Coordinates of C-alpha atoms in Angstrom, one line a residue:
M251 CA -18.7 -2.2 19.9
S252 CA -18.7 -2.8 16.2
D253 CA -19.2 -6.4 14.6
L254 CA -16.9 -6.3 12.0
A255 CA -14.7 -9.2 11.6
D256 CA -10.9 -9.6 11.1
I257 CA -9.0 -10.3 8.1
K258 CA -8.8 -14.3 7.7
N259 CA -8.6 -15.6 4.0
L260 CA -8.0 -14.9 0.7
D261 CA -11.4 -13.2 0.1
D262 CA -10.9 -10.9 3.0
I263 CA -7.6 -9.4 1.3
K264 CA -9.0 -8.9 -2.2
L265 CA -12.1 -7.2 -0.5
L266 CA -9.5 -5.2 1.5
V267 CA -7.4 -4.7 -1.8
D268 CA -10.0 -3.9 -4.3
S269 CA -11.9 -1.2 -2.1
F270 CA -8.6 0.4 -0.7
Y271 CA -7.5 0.7 -4.7
A272 CA -11.1 2.2 -5.8
K273 CA -10.3 5.0 -3.6
V274 CA -6.7 5.3 -4.6
R275 CA -8.0 5.5 -8.2
E276 CA -10.8 8.7 -7.7
D277 CA -8.4 10.5 -5.1
N278 CA -7.2 13.7 -6.8
L279 CA -3.5 14.0 -5.0
I280 CA -2.3 10.0 -5.5
G281 CA -4.9 8.7 -8.3
P282 CA -3.1 10.5 -10.8
V283 CA 0.4 9.0 -10.1
F284 CA -0.9 5.5 -9.7
N285 CA -3.1 5.7 -13.0
E286 CA -0.3 7.2 -15.0
K287 CA 2.1 4.6 -13.4
I288 CA -0.3 1.7 -13.8
G289 CA -2.3 2.3 -17.0
P290 CA -4.2 -0.4 -18.2
N291 CA -2.7 -3.0 -15.9
W292 CA -5.1 -2.5 -13.2
P293 CA -5.9 -6.2 -13.3
A294 CA -2.1 -7.6 -12.9
H295 CA -1.2 -4.7 -10.3
L296 CA -4.3 -6.0 -8.7
E297 CA -3.4 -9.5 -8.8
R298 CA -0.2 -8.7 -7.4
M299 CA -1.5 -6.9 -4.7
Y300 CA -3.5 -9.8 -3.6
R301 CA -0.4 -11.9 -3.4
F302 CA 1.6 -9.3 -1.1
W303 CA -1.2 -9.2 1.3
Q304 CA -1.4 -12.6 1.4
T305 CA 2.2 -13.6 2.1
I306 CA 2.4 -10.3 4.6
L307 CA -1.0 -11.1 6.7
L308 CA -2.0 -14.5 6.2
E309 CA 1.6 -16.0 5.9
E310 CA 0.9 -17.9 2.6
H311 CA 3.7 -17.2 0.7
T312 CA 2.3 -16.7 -3.1
Y313 CA 4.0 -13.2 -3.3
S314 CA 8.1 -13.2 -4.6
G315 CA 10.2 -10.1 -5.6
S316 CA 10.7 -6.8 -4.2
P317 CA 8.0 -4.1 -3.8
F318 CA 10.2 -1.2 -3.9
P319 CA 11.9 -0.9 -7.7
P320 CA 8.5 -0.1 -9.2
H321 CA 8.4 3.0 -6.5
K322 CA 12.0 4.2 -7.0
H323 CA 11.3 7.4 -9.4
L324 CA 7.4 8.1 -8.6
P325 CA 7.1 11.8 -8.7
V326 CA 6.0 11.5 -5.2
E327 CA 6.4 13.5 -1.7
K328 CA 5.6 13.2 1.7
E329 CA 2.1 14.4 1.4
H330 CA 1.4 11.5 -1.2
F331 CA 2.4 8.7 1.1
N332 CA 0.2 10.5 3.8
R333 CA -2.6 10.2 1.8
W334 CA -2.1 6.6 0.9
M335 CA -2.0 5.8 4.3
E336 CA -4.9 8.2 5.3
I337 CA -6.8 5.6 2.7
F338 CA -5.3 2.5 3.7
T339 CA -6.0 3.4 7.5
E340 CA -9.9 4.3 6.1
T341 CA -10.6 1.4 4.1
I342 CA -9.3 -1.2 6.8
D343 CA -11.8 0.7 9.6
A344 CA -14.4 0.6 7.4
L345 CA -14.2 -3.4 6.5
F346 CA -12.4 -4.9 9.4
Q347 CA -11.5 -5.1 13.3
G348 CA -9.0 -7.4 14.9
K349 CA -5.3 -8.4 15.2
L350 CA -4.9 -8.8 11.5
A351 CA -6.6 -5.5 10.8
E352 CA -4.4 -3.5 12.9
E353 CA -1.4 -5.3 11.7
A354 CA -2.2 -4.4 8.4
K355 CA -2.0 -0.9 9.4
L356 CA 1.3 -1.1 11.0
R357 CA 2.5 -3.1 7.9
A358 CA 1.4 -0.1 5.8
K359 CA 2.9 2.4 7.8
N360 CA 6.2 0.8 8.1
M361 CA 6.5 0.2 4.1
A362 CA 5.2 4.1 3.4
E363 CA 7.6 5.3 5.7
M364 CA 10.2 3.0 4.4
F365 CA 9.3 4.1 0.7
F366 CA 9.2 7.6 1.0
Y367 CA 12.8 7.5 2.7
K368 CA 14.3 5.3 0.2
I369 CA 12.6 7.5 -2.7
E370 CA 14.1 10.8 -1.0
Y371 CA 17.9 8.8 -0.8
F372 CA 17.8 8.2 -4.5
R373 CA 16.3 11.7 -5.4
N374 CA 19.3 13.1 -3.5
G375 CA 21.8 11.1 -5.4
G376 CA 22.4 8.2 -3.1
R377 CA 22.9 10.5 -0.2
N378 CA 21.2 10.4 2.8
F379 CA 18.7 13.6 3.8
F380 CA 20.3 13.4 7.3
E381 CA 23.7 13.9 6.3
N382 CA 25.4 17.6 5.3

């Protein structure tokens, strides 16, 4: 039995986000994509991610806007999303256990799938890749 606690406050969100993105930045597959896009703006990106997850998980409405547009033209494929999800899940499982930890993994999975399908949609000139 693990003695990990659940996500319960902003400090936990910051620990999650900082730990996750430290791994992302060093990853051979997705690190270059993130580092190229974000460049020297990591502090601002991390602050935005704190607010995003604080809004999603703690229902403290500190994030506004649409998370998809900055991702619309990224050079990513399905394996990038799979790796992102793998790192996210590993990070959660190493740090937390409980209802909100599971909710975070579910929300991340749903978001990754949606982003992948939207990116493919725009790459195909606005056509759904399920269409002929």
